[in-house]
PDB file of C-alpha atoms in Angstrom:
ATOM      1  CA  MET A 267     -42.750   4.332  31.019  1.00 43.00           C
ATOM      2  CA  PRO A 268     -38.956   3.209  31.189  1.00 41.00           C
ATOM      3  CA  ALA A 269     -37.103   5.557  32.757  1.00 41.00           C
ATOM      4  CA  ALA A 270     -34.326   4.591  29.654  1.00 40.00           C
ATOM      5  CA  ALA A 271     -36.648   6.082  27.439  1.00 38.00           C
ATOM      6  CA  ARG A 272     -37.872   9.349  28.845  1.00 38.00           C
ATOM      7  CA  GLY A 273     -36.747  12.497  26.846  1.00 38.00           C
ATOM      8  CA  ALA A 274     -36.305  10.116  24.193  1.00 37.00           C
ATOM      9  CA  PRO A 275     -37.189  11.938  20.633  1.00 37.00           C
ATOM     10  CA  PRO A 276     -40.664  10.744  18.788  1.00 38.00           C
ATOM     11  CA  ASP A 277     -38.573   9.447  16.293  1.00 40.00           C
ATOM     12  CA  ASP A 278     -35.947   7.309  19.477  1.00 40.00           C
ATOM     13  CA  ARG A 279     -38.385   3.546  19.517  1.00 41.00           C
ATOM     14  CA  ARG A 280     -36.976   2.340  22.892  1.00 41.00           C
ATOM     15  CA  ARG A 281     -37.679  -1.270  23.588  1.00 44.00           C
ATOM     16  CA  ASP A 282     -38.607  -2.023  27.281  1.00 47.00           C
ATOM     17  CA  ASP A 283     -34.983  -3.205  27.417  1.00 47.00           C
ATOM     18  CA  GLY A 284     -34.096   0.135  27.087  1.00 48.00           C
ATOM     19  CA  ARG A 285     -32.703  -0.648  24.040  1.00 46.00           C
ATOM     20  CA  PRO A 286     -33.102   1.488  20.706  1.00 43.00           C
ATOM     21  CA  ASP A 287     -35.537  -0.393  18.373  1.00 44.00           C
ATOM     22  CA  PRO A 288     -34.203  -1.953  15.586  1.00 41.00           C
ATOM     23  CA  ASP A 289     -36.142  -1.370  12.584  1.00 40.00           C
ATOM     24  CA  VAL A 290     -36.364   2.279  13.441  1.00 36.00           C
ATOM     25  CA  ARG A 291     -33.742   5.251  11.573  1.00 34.00           C
ATOM     26  CA  LEU A 292     -31.180   6.066  13.669  1.00 34.00           C
ATOM     27  CA  GLY A 293     -30.687   9.560  11.800  1.00 34.00           C
ATOM     28  CA  GLN A 294     -28.141  10.922   9.116  1.00 33.00           C
ATOM     29  CA  HIS A 295     -25.190   8.923   7.113  1.00 32.00           C
ATOM     30  CA  ASP A 296     -21.525   9.753   7.680  1.00 33.00           C
ATOM     31  CA  ARG A 297     -20.541  11.871   4.043  1.00 29.00           C
ATOM     32  CA  ARG A 298     -17.162  12.416   4.212  1.00 30.00           C
ATOM     33  CA  GLY A 299     -15.410  12.382   1.820  1.00 31.00           C
ATOM     34  CA  ALA A 300     -15.082   9.943  -0.888  1.00 31.00           C
ATOM     35  CA  ARG A 301     -12.103  10.791  -2.384  1.00 36.00           C
ATOM     36  CA  SER A 302      -9.588   8.578  -0.141  1.00 40.00           C
ATOM     37  CA  VAL A 303      -9.694   6.044   2.267  1.00 44.00           C
ATOM     38  CA  SER A 304      -8.272   5.749   5.507  1.00 41.00           C
ATOM     39  CA  GLN A 305      -4.620   4.788   6.031  1.00 38.00           C
ATOM     40  CA  SER A 306      -5.891   2.462   8.752  1.00 36.00           C
ATOM     41  CA  GLN A 307      -7.616   0.207   6.525  1.00 43.00           C
ATOM     42  CA  SER A 308      -5.528   1.090   3.380  1.00 38.00           C
ATOM     43  CA  ASP A 309      -2.746  -2.383   4.279  1.00 41.00           C
ATOM     44  CA  GLY A 310      -6.093  -4.352   4.106  1.00 40.00           C
ATOM     45  CA  ALA A 311      -8.030  -6.681   1.798  1.00 39.00           C
ATOM     46  CA  PRO A 312     -11.175  -4.758   0.649  1.00 40.00           C
ATOM     47  CA  SER A 313     -14.592  -6.026   1.148  1.00 40.00           C
ATOM     48  CA  THR A 314     -15.844  -7.762  -1.935  1.00 37.00           C
ATOM     49  CA  SER A 315     -19.670  -7.182  -0.408  1.00 39.00           C
ATOM     50  CA  ASN A 316     -19.765  -3.720  -1.453  1.00 40.00           C
ATOM     51  CA  ARG A 317     -19.887  -4.404  -5.397  1.00 40.00           C
ATOM     52  CA  THR A 318     -23.245  -4.828  -5.706  1.00 38.00           C
ATOM     53  CA  PRO A 319     -24.729  -2.987  -8.571  1.00 35.00           C
ATOM     54  CA  ALA A 320     -26.976  -0.412  -5.870  1.00 37.00           C
ATOM     55  CA  ALA A 321     -23.718   0.268  -3.805  1.00 41.00           C
ATOM     56  CA  ARG A 322     -22.002   0.997  -7.101  1.00 38.00           C
ATOM     57  CA  ALA A 323     -24.717   3.320  -8.625  1.00 37.00           C
ATOM     58  CA  GLY A 324     -25.087   4.689  -4.440  1.00 41.00           C
ATOM     59  CA  LEU A 325     -29.194   3.445  -4.441  1.00 39.00           C
ATOM     60  CA  SER A 326     -29.418   3.497  -0.747  1.00 43.00           C
ATOM     61  CA  ASP A 327     -31.196   6.720   1.118  1.00 48.00           C
ATOM     62  CA  PRO A 328     -28.247   8.275   2.488  1.00 46.00           C
ATOM     63  CA  ASN A 329     -30.603   9.518   5.399  1.00 57.00           C
ATOM     64  CA  THR A 330     -31.888   5.448   6.216  1.00 79.00           C
ATOM     65  CA  ILE A 331     -29.543   3.297   7.703  1.00 91.00           C
ATOM     66  CA  VAL A 332     -32.554  -0.020   7.980  1.00 94.00           C
ATOM     67  CA  PHE A 333     -32.735  -3.298   6.858  1.00 96.00           C
ATOM     68  CA  SER A 334     -35.235  -4.669   4.792  1.00 95.00           C
ATOM     69  CA  GLU A 335     -37.315  -7.426   6.045  1.00 96.00           C
ATOM     70  CA  ALA A 336     -36.100  -9.987   3.898  1.00 96.00           C
ATOM     71  CA  GLN A 337     -32.906  -9.117   5.212  1.00 97.00           C
ATOM     72  CA  LEU A 338     -34.563  -9.057   8.895  1.00 97.00           C
ATOM     73  CA  ALA A 339     -34.805 -12.342   8.557  1.00 97.00           C
ATOM     74  CA  GLU A 340     -31.934 -13.380   6.866  1.00 98.00           C
ATOM     75  CA  VAL A 341     -29.822 -11.918   9.588  1.00 98.00           C
ATOM     76  CA  ARG A 342     -32.233 -14.078  12.404  1.00 98.00           C
ATOM     77  CA  ARG A 343     -31.287 -16.801  10.290  1.00 98.00           C
ATOM     78  CA  LEU A 344     -27.229 -16.404  11.006  1.00 98.00           C
ATOM     79  CA  GLN A 345     -28.452 -15.115  14.238  1.00 98.00           C
ATOM     80  CA  ALA A 346     -29.545 -19.262  14.741  1.00 98.00           C
ATOM     81  CA  LEU A 347     -26.612 -21.237  13.702  1.00 98.00           C
ATOM     82  CA  TYR A 348     -24.338 -20.291  16.652  1.00 97.00           C
ATOM     83  CA  PRO A 349     -24.739 -20.825  19.989  1.00 97.00           C
ATOM     84  CA  ASP A 350     -23.469 -17.512  20.686  1.00 97.00           C
ATOM     85  CA  THR A 351     -25.238 -14.736  18.169  1.00 96.00           C
ATOM     86  CA  ARG A 352     -22.299 -13.100  18.131  1.00 96.00           C
ATOM     87  CA  GLY A 353     -21.065 -15.589  15.706  1.00 96.00           C
ATOM     88  CA  ALA A 354     -22.925 -14.295  13.286  1.00 98.00           C
ATOM     89  CA  LEU A 355     -21.735 -10.148  12.964  1.00 98.00           C
ATOM     90  CA  LEU A 356     -18.540 -10.849  10.143  1.00 97.00           C
ATOM     91  CA  PRO A 357     -21.285 -11.525   8.048  1.00 97.00           C
ATOM     92  CA  VAL A 358     -24.295  -9.044   8.975  1.00 98.00           C
ATOM     93  CA  LEU A 359     -21.702  -6.175   8.452  1.00 98.00           C
ATOM     94  CA  HIS A 360     -21.446  -8.075   5.109  1.00 94.00           C
ATOM     95  CA  MET A 361     -24.912  -7.548   4.609  1.00 96.00           C
ATOM     96  CA  ALA A 362     -24.541  -3.696   5.887  1.00 97.00           C
ATOM     97  CA  GLN A 363     -21.871  -2.824   3.691  1.00 93.00           C
ATOM     98  CA  GLU A 364     -23.158  -4.391   0.366  1.00 91.00           C
ATOM     99  CA  THR A 365     -26.341  -2.482   1.741  1.00 94.00           C
ATOM    100  CA  PHE A 366     -25.627   0.410   2.615  1.00 93.00           C
ATOM    101  CA  GLY A 367     -22.132   0.992   0.346  1.00 91.00           C
ATOM    102  CA  TYR A 368     -19.662   1.387   3.555  1.00 94.00           C
ATOM    103  CA  ILE A 369     -19.819   0.803   7.611  1.00 96.00           C
ATOM    104  CA  SER A 370     -21.059   4.859   8.532  1.00 95.00           C
ATOM    105  CA  LEU A 371     -20.625   5.083  12.268  1.00 95.00           C
ATOM    106  CA  GLU A 372     -24.871   5.296  11.647  1.00 96.00           C
ATOM    107  CA  ALA A 373     -24.267   1.270  10.529  1.00 96.00           C
ATOM    108  CA  GLU A 374     -22.372   0.282  13.292  1.00 97.00           C
ATOM    109  CA  GLU A 375     -25.296   1.604  16.266  1.00 96.00           C
ATOM    110  CA  TYR A 376     -27.840  -0.124  13.735  1.00 97.00           C
ATOM    111  CA  VAL A 377     -26.165  -3.005  13.981  1.00 98.00           C
ATOM    112  CA  ALA A 378     -25.023  -3.474  17.650  1.00 97.00           C
ATOM    113  CA  THR A 379     -29.080  -3.203  17.934  1.00 96.00           C
ATOM    114  CA  LEU A 380     -29.174  -6.352  15.795  1.00 97.00           C
ATOM    115  CA  PHE A 381     -27.041  -8.129  18.494  1.00 97.00           C
ATOM    116  CA  ASP A 382     -27.794  -6.406  21.788  1.00 96.00           C
ATOM    117  CA  LEU A 383     -24.362  -5.110  21.551  1.00 97.00           C
ATOM    118  CA  SER A 384     -23.164  -1.385  22.457  1.00 97.00           C
ATOM    119  CA  PRO A 385     -21.666   0.377  19.659  1.00 96.00           C
ATOM    120  CA  ALA A 386     -18.007   0.038  20.566  1.00 97.00           C
ATOM    121  CA  HIS A 387     -17.898  -3.049  20.348  1.00 97.00           C
ATOM    122  CA  VAL A 388     -19.510  -3.517  16.286  1.00 98.00           C
ATOM    123  CA  HIS A 389     -16.679  -0.714  16.118  1.00 97.00           C
ATOM    124  CA  GLU A 390     -13.927  -2.365  17.105  1.00 97.00           C
ATOM    125  CA  VAL A 391     -15.010  -4.846  15.442  1.00 97.00           C
ATOM    126  CA  VAL A 392     -14.649  -2.916  11.798  1.00 96.00           C
ATOM    127  CA  THR A 393     -11.559  -1.233  13.180  1.00 93.00           C
ATOM    128  CA  PHE A 394     -10.513  -4.149  13.634  1.00 91.00           C
ATOM    129  CA  TYR A 395     -10.623  -5.890  10.139  1.00 84.00           C
ATOM    130  CA  THR A 396      -9.218  -4.265   7.203  1.00 74.00           C
ATOM    131  CA  LEU A 397     -12.224  -5.991   4.777  1.00 77.00           C
ATOM    132  CA  TYR A 398     -14.699  -3.075   6.006  1.00 90.00           C
ATOM    133  CA  PHE A 399     -15.005   0.184   4.635  1.00 92.00           C
ATOM    134  CA  ARG A 400     -15.434   2.729   6.775  1.00 91.00           C
ATOM    135  CA  GLU A 401     -15.905   6.060   3.545  1.00 91.00           C
ATOM    136  CA  ARG A 402     -17.482   5.214   0.535  1.00 91.00           C
ATOM    137  CA  PRO A 403     -14.881   3.111  -1.764  1.00 92.00           C
ATOM    138  CA  GLY A 404     -14.859   3.786  -5.773  1.00 94.00           C
ATOM    139  CA  ARG A 405     -16.672   1.646  -8.201  1.00 94.00           C
ATOM    140  CA  HIS A 406     -14.298  -0.364  -8.386  1.00 95.00           C
ATOM    141  CA  VAL A 407     -11.751  -1.842  -5.402  1.00 93.00           C
ATOM    142  CA  VAL A 408      -7.479  -2.658  -6.922  1.00 96.00           C
ATOM    143  CA  ALA A 409      -5.788  -4.153  -4.438  1.00 95.00           C
ATOM    144  CA  VAL A 410      -2.131  -4.968  -5.098  1.00 97.00           C
ATOM    145  CA  CYS A 411      -0.737  -8.280  -2.886  1.00 96.00           C
ATOM    146  CA  HIS A 412       2.482  -6.520  -1.263  1.00 95.00           C
ATOM    147  CA  ASN A 413       3.764  -9.655   1.255  1.00 95.00           C
ATOM    148  CA  LEU A 414       6.501 -11.002   1.133  1.00 96.00           C
ATOM    149  CA  SER A 415       6.707 -13.785  -1.523  1.00 96.00           C
ATOM    150  CA  CYS A 416       4.664 -11.593  -3.771  1.00 97.00           C
ATOM    151  CA  HIS A 417       7.416  -8.657  -2.767  1.00 97.00           C
ATOM    152  CA  LEU A 418      10.254 -11.113  -3.716  1.00 97.00           C
ATOM    153  CA  ALA A 419       8.597 -11.405  -7.071  1.00 97.00           C
ATOM    154  CA  GLY A 420       8.149  -7.936  -7.806  1.00 97.00           C
ATOM    155  CA  ALA A 421       5.103  -6.411  -6.113  1.00 97.00           C
ATOM    156  CA  PRO A 422       6.740  -2.760  -5.291  1.00 97.00           C
ATOM    157  CA  GLY A 423       6.782  -2.588  -9.604  1.00 97.00           C
ATOM    158  CA  ILE A 424       3.140  -3.348  -9.976  1.00 98.00           C
ATOM    159  CA  VAL A 425       2.578  -0.310  -6.532  1.00 98.00           C
ATOM    160  CA  ALA A 426       4.926   2.103  -8.199  1.00 98.00           C
ATOM    161  CA  HIS A 427       3.139   1.324 -12.248  1.00 98.00           C
ATOM    162  CA  LEU A 428      -0.399   1.278 -10.890  1.00 98.00           C
ATOM    163  CA  ARG A 429       0.491   4.905  -8.950  1.00 97.00           C
ATOM    164  CA  GLN A 430       1.624   6.257 -12.572  1.00 97.00           C
ATOM    165  CA  ARG A 431      -1.559   5.179 -14.261  1.00 97.00           C
ATOM    166  CA  LEU A 432      -3.862   5.894 -12.047  1.00 97.00           C
ATOM    167  CA  GLY A 433      -1.759  10.126  -9.823  1.00 97.00           C
ATOM    168  CA  ILE A 434      -2.677   8.774  -6.628  1.00 97.00           C
ATOM    169  CA  ASP A 435      -1.221   6.365  -3.368  1.00 97.00           C
ATOM    170  CA  PRO A 436      -2.962   3.259  -1.776  1.00 95.00           C
ATOM    171  CA  GLY A 437      -5.224   3.985  -0.122  1.00 92.00           C
ATOM    172  CA  GLU A 438      -6.684   6.439  -2.130  1.00 95.00           C
ATOM    173  CA  THR A 439      -9.568   6.757  -4.483  1.00 95.00           C
ATOM    174  CA  THR A 440      -8.883   8.600  -7.953  1.00 96.00           C
ATOM    175  CA  ASP A 441     -10.998  11.740  -8.208  1.00 95.00           C
ATOM    176  CA  ASP A 442     -12.809  10.431 -10.567  1.00 96.00           C
ATOM    177  CA  GLY A 443     -15.315   7.970  -8.310  1.00 95.00           C
ATOM    178  CA  ARG A 444     -13.367   5.270 -10.846  1.00 96.00           C
ATOM    179  CA  VAL A 445     -10.786   3.297  -8.313  1.00 96.00           C
ATOM    180  CA  THR A 446      -9.990   3.380  -4.574  1.00 95.00           C
ATOM    181  CA  PHE A 447      -6.044   2.113  -4.796  1.00 96.00           C
ATOM    182  CA  LEU A 448      -4.977  -0.212  -1.923  1.00 94.00           C
ATOM    183  CA  THR A 449      -1.921  -2.455  -0.530  1.00 94.00           C
ATOM    184  CA  VAL A 450      -2.739  -5.872   0.563  1.00 91.00           C
ATOM    185  CA  GLU A 451      -1.353  -8.769   3.217  1.00 90.00           C
ATOM    186  CA  CYS A 452      -1.231 -12.055   1.949  1.00 92.00           C
ATOM    187  CA  LEU A 453      -3.694 -13.678  -0.588  1.00 93.00           C
ATOM    188  CA  CYS A 454      -3.036 -16.616  -0.685  1.00 94.00           C
ATOM    189  CA  ALA A 455      -2.364 -17.100  -4.336  1.00 96.00           C
ATOM    190  CA  CYS A 456       2.013 -17.692  -3.688  1.00 96.00           C
ATOM    191  CA  GLU A 457       2.041 -19.484  -6.490  1.00 96.00           C
ATOM    192  CA  ALA A 458       0.376 -16.776  -9.054  1.00 96.00           C
ATOM    193  CA  ALA A 459       2.783 -13.828  -7.783  1.00 97.00           C
ATOM    194  CA  PRO A 460       2.389 -10.295  -7.616  1.00 98.00           C
ATOM    195  CA  MET A 461      -0.889 -10.833  -8.042  1.00 97.00           C
ATOM    196  CA  MET A 462      -4.013  -8.315  -6.864  1.00 97.00           C
ATOM    197  CA  GLN A 463      -7.621  -8.480  -6.105  1.00 95.00           C
ATOM    198  CA  VAL A 464      -9.385  -5.950  -8.611  1.00 96.00           C
ATOM    199  CA  ASP A 465     -13.407  -6.348  -6.466  1.00 91.00           C
ATOM    200  CA  ASP A 466     -14.571  -9.997  -6.760  1.00 87.00           C
ATOM    201  CA  ARG A 467     -11.459 -11.458  -8.856  1.00 95.00           C
ATOM    202  CA  TYR A 468      -7.862 -12.290  -8.678  1.00 97.00           C
ATOM    203  CA  GLU A 469      -5.393 -10.914 -11.539  1.00 98.00           C
ATOM    204  CA  MET A 470      -1.845 -12.912 -10.995  1.00 98.00           C
ATOM    205  CA  ASN A 471       1.168 -13.502 -12.462  1.00 98.00           C
ATOM    206  CA  LEU A 472       0.747  -9.605 -13.011  1.00 98.00           C
ATOM    207  CA  THR A 473       3.119  -7.403 -15.395  1.00 97.00           C
ATOM    208  CA  PRO A 474       2.957  -3.483 -16.655  1.00 96.00           C
ATOM    209  CA  ALA A 475       1.259  -4.809 -19.780  1.00 96.00           C
ATOM    210  CA  LYS A 476      -1.598  -6.943 -17.786  1.00 97.00           C
ATOM    211  CA  LEU A 477      -2.240  -3.810 -15.690  1.00 97.00           C
ATOM    212  CA  ASP A 478      -2.707  -1.589 -18.506  1.00 97.00           C
ATOM    213  CA  GLN A 479      -4.930  -4.017 -19.830  1.00 97.00           C
ATOM    214  CA  ILE A 480      -7.224  -4.723 -16.400  1.00 97.00           C
ATOM    215  CA  LEU A 481      -7.014  -0.651 -15.705  1.00 96.00           C
ATOM    216  CA  ARG A 482      -9.102  -0.592 -19.752  1.00 95.00           C
ATOM    217  CA  GLY A 483     -11.803  -2.756 -18.257  1.00 95.00           C
ATOM    218  CA  LEU A 484     -12.900  -0.637 -15.126  1.00 94.00           C
ATOM    219  CA  ALA A 485     -15.223   1.558 -16.442  1.00 86.00           C
TER     220      ALA A 485
END
């Protein structure tokens, strides 16, 4: 038996190189509250990959962090596209977020095994980019651009109106889990300022009346 495997729990199977087998369960899913989003990511753009029906409904098993065989095949396909397989890390993290609803520490560990990376390396990537959620977001993500063009075109008023209508500040989620409210940097639609991203779509040339109409459509 390899030295790295001595004393390992029965369900923590190891490969010959001592790393965890990527096809085994990695323990308890992170259960931090869903009512807020870390402030460190509240100023960044939300991931659009977490808007699938399964993620919205919270259908993934909270005790199982593992990809399906089809997903593992897709991981291998993505890795083969790059001279260095680490080039596929970002899309695979998107896949993890879509599957599990957000990127927990357990999900980081699991993805690390797929790339022969340390969990710390994957954690650094997840925390560097603001498009990955480390806590479960609301059913809808409303992200208002507050960069220069949008700011000059009235973004502060848009943010204030959303604060009043939603009853929360940027970086928070409504008590019913319906909306996570963020402010983000440039979304590259300066010609339509002020604007925001709602889930997978852009809403542009915003006014308070248009905001109210958009919010009414978020179930």
